[in-house]
PDB file of C-alpha atoms in Angstrom:
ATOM      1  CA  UNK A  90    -224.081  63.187 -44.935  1.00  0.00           C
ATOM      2  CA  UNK A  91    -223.491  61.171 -41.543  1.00  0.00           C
ATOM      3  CA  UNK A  92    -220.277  59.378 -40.232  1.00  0.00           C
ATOM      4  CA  UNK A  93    -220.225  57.284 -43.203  1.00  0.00           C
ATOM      5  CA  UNK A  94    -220.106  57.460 -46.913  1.00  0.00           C
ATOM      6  CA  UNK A  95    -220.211  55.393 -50.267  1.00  0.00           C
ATOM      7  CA  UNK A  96    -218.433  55.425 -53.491  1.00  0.00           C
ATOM      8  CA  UNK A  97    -219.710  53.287 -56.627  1.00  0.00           C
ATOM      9  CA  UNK A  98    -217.837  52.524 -59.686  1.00  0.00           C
ATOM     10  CA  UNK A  99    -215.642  49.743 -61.541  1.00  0.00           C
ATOM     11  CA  UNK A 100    -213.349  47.498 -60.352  1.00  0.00           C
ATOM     12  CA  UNK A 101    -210.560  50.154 -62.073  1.00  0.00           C
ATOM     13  CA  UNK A 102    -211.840  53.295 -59.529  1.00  0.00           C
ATOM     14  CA  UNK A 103    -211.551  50.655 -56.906  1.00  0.00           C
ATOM     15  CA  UNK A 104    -208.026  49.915 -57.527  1.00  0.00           C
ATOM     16  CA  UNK A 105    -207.040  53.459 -58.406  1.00  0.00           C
ATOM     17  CA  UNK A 106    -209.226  54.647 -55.305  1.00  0.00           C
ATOM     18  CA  UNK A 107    -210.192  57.571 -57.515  1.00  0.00           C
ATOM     19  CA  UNK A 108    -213.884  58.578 -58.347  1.00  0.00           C
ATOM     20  CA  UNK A 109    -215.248  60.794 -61.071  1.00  0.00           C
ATOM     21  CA  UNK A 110    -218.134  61.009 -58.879  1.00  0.00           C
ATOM     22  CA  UNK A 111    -218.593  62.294 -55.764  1.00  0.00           C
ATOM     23  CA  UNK A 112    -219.579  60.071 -52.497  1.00  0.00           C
ATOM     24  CA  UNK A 113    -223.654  59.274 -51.467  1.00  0.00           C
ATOM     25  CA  UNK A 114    -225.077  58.495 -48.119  1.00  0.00           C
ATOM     26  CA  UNK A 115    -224.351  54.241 -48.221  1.00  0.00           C
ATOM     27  CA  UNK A 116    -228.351  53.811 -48.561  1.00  0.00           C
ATOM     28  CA  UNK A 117    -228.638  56.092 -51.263  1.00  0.00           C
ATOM     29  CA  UNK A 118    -225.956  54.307 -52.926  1.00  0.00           C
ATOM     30  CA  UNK A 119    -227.139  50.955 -52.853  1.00  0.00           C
ATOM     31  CA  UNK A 120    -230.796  51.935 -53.976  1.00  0.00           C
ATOM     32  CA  UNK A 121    -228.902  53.516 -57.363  1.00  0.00           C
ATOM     33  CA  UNK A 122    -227.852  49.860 -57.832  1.00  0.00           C
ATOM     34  CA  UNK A 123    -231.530  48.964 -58.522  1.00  0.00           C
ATOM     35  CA  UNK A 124    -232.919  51.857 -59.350  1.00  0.00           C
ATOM     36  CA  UNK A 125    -230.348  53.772 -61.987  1.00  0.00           C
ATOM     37  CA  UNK A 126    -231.332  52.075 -65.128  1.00  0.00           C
ATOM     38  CA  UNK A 127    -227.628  52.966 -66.189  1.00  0.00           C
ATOM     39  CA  UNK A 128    -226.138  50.832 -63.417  1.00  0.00           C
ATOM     40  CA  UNK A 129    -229.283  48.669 -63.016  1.00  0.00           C
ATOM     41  CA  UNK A 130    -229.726  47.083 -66.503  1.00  0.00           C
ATOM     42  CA  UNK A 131    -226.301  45.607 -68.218  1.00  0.00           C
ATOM     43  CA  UNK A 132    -227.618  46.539 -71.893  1.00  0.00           C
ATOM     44  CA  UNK A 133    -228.706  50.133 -71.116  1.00  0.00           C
ATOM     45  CA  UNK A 134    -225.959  52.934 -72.571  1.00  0.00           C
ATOM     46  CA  UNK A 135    -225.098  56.430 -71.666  1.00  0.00           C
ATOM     47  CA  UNK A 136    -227.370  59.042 -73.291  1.00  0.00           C
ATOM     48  CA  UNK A 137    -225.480  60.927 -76.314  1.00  0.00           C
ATOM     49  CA  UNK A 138    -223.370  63.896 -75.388  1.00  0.00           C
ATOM     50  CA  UNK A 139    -225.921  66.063 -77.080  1.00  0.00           C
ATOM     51  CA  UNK A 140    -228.979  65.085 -75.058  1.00  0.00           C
ATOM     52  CA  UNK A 141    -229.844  67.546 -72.451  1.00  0.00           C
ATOM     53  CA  UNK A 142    -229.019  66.322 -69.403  1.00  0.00           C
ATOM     54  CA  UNK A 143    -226.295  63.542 -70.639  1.00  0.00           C
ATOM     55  CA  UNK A 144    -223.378  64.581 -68.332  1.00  0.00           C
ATOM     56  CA  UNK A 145    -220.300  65.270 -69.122  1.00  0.00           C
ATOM     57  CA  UNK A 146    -217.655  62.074 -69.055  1.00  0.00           C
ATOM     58  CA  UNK A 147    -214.342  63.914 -67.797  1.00  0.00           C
ATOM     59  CA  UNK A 148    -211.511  63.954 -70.100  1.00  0.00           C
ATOM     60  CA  UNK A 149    -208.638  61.264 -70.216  1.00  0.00           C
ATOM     61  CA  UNK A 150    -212.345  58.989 -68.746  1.00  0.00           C
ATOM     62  CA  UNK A 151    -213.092  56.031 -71.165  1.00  0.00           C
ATOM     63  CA  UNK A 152    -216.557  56.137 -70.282  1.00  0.00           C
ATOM     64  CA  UNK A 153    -216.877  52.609 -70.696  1.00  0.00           C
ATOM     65  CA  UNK A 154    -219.433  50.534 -68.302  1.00  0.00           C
ATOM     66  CA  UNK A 155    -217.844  47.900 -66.028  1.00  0.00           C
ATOM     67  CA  UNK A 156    -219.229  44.592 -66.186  1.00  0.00           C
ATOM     68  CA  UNK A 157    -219.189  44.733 -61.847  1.00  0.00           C
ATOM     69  CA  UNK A 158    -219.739  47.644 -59.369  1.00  0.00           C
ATOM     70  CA  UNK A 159    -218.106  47.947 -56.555  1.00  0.00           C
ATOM     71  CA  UNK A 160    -219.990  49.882 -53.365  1.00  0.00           C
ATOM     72  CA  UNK A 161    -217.217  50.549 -51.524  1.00  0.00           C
ATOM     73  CA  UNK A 162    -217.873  52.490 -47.749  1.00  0.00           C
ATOM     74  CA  UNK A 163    -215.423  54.375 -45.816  1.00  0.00           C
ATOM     75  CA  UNK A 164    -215.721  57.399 -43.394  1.00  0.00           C
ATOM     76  CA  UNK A 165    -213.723  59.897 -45.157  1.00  0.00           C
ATOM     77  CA  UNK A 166    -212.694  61.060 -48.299  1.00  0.00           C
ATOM     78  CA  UNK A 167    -210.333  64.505 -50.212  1.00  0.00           C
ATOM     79  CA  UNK A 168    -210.598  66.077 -53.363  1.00  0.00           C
ATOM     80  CA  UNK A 169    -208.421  66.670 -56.219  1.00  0.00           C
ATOM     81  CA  UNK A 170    -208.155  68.695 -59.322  1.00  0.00           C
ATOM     82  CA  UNK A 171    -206.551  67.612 -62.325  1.00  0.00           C
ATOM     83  CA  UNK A 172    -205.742  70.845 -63.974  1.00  0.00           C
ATOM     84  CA  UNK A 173    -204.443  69.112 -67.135  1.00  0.00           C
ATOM     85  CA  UNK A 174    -208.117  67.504 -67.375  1.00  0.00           C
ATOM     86  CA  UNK A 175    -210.313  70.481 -65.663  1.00  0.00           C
ATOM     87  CA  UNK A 176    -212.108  68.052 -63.403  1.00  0.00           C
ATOM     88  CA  UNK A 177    -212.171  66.926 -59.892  1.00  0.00           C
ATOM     89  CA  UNK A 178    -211.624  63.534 -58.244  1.00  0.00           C
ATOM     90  CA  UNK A 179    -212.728  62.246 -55.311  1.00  0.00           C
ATOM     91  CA  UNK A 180    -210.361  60.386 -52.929  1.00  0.00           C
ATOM     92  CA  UNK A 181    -211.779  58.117 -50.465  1.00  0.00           C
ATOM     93  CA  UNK A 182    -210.070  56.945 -47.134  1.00  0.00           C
ATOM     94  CA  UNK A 183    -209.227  53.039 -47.004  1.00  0.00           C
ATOM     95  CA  UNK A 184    -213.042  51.299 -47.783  1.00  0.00           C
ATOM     96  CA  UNK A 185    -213.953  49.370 -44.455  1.00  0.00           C
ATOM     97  CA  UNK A 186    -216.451  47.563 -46.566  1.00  0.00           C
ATOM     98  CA  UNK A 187    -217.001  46.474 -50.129  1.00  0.00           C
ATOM     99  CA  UNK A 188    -220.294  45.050 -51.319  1.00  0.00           C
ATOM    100  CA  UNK A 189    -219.477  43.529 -55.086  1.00  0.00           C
ATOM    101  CA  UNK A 190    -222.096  43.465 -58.048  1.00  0.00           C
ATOM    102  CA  UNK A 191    -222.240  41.743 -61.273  1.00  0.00           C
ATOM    103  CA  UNK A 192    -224.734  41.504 -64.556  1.00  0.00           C
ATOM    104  CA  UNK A 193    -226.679  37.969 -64.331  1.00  0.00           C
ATOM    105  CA  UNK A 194    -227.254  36.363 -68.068  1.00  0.00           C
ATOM    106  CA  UNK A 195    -230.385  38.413 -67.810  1.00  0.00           C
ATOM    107  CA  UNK A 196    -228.533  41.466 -68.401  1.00  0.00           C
ATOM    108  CA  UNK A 197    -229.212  42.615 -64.211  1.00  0.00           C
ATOM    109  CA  UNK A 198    -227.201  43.813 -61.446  1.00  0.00           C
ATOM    110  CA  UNK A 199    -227.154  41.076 -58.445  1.00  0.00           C
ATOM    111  CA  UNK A 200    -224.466  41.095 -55.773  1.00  0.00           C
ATOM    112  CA  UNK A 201    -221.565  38.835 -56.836  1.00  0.00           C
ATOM    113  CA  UNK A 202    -219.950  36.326 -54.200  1.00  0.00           C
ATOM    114  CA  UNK A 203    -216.689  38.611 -53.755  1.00  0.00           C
ATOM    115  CA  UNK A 204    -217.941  40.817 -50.662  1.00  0.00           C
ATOM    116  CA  UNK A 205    -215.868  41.714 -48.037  1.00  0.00           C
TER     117      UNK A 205
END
């Protein structure tokens, strides 16, 4: 994937620095901001479980959509496997940066002013 990588989520993965998902290539990352409609569009829900192709949201996961993303990019990252939950987490190193995004009254994803 190259020296360095990029987890998205909520504010809470952020804290936690624990992912459901598994890390992108930074580029690839910040294109999913525009062009998931998931992420992308503040109204726009998770298909139904029974839907082909929904995903699976991992148990003990909310599944609830932030209100911000956080991109955050770091160079490494471990896994872990919660055996009482059956799924793994991803575990990234400190971020060395963080790009913040919020919904706009228009119901849109635009970077926020708390980027570091």
């Amino acid at each position: 994937m190259g020296y360095w990588v990029a987890f998205l989520g909520g504010p809470r993965a952020a804290e936690l620095m624990r992912y459901a998902d598994p890390p992108g290539h930074p580029e690839c990352m910040a294109a999913a901001l525009s062009l998931c409609p998931h992420i992308a569009l503040g109204r726009h829900r998770r298909a139904h479980a029974d839907r082909p192709g929904a995903g699976i949201i991992p148990q003990g996961s909310h599944g609830d959509k932030p209100d911000r993303y956080l991109l955050g990019i770091t160079r490494d990252y471990r896994t872990g496997f919660i055996p009482e939950h059956g799924f793994t987490v991803y575990l990234p190193a400190p971020f060395e940066t963080v790009r913040a995004y919020a919904y706009g009254p228009d119901g849109l994803l635009r970077p926020a002013t708390d980027t570091r």
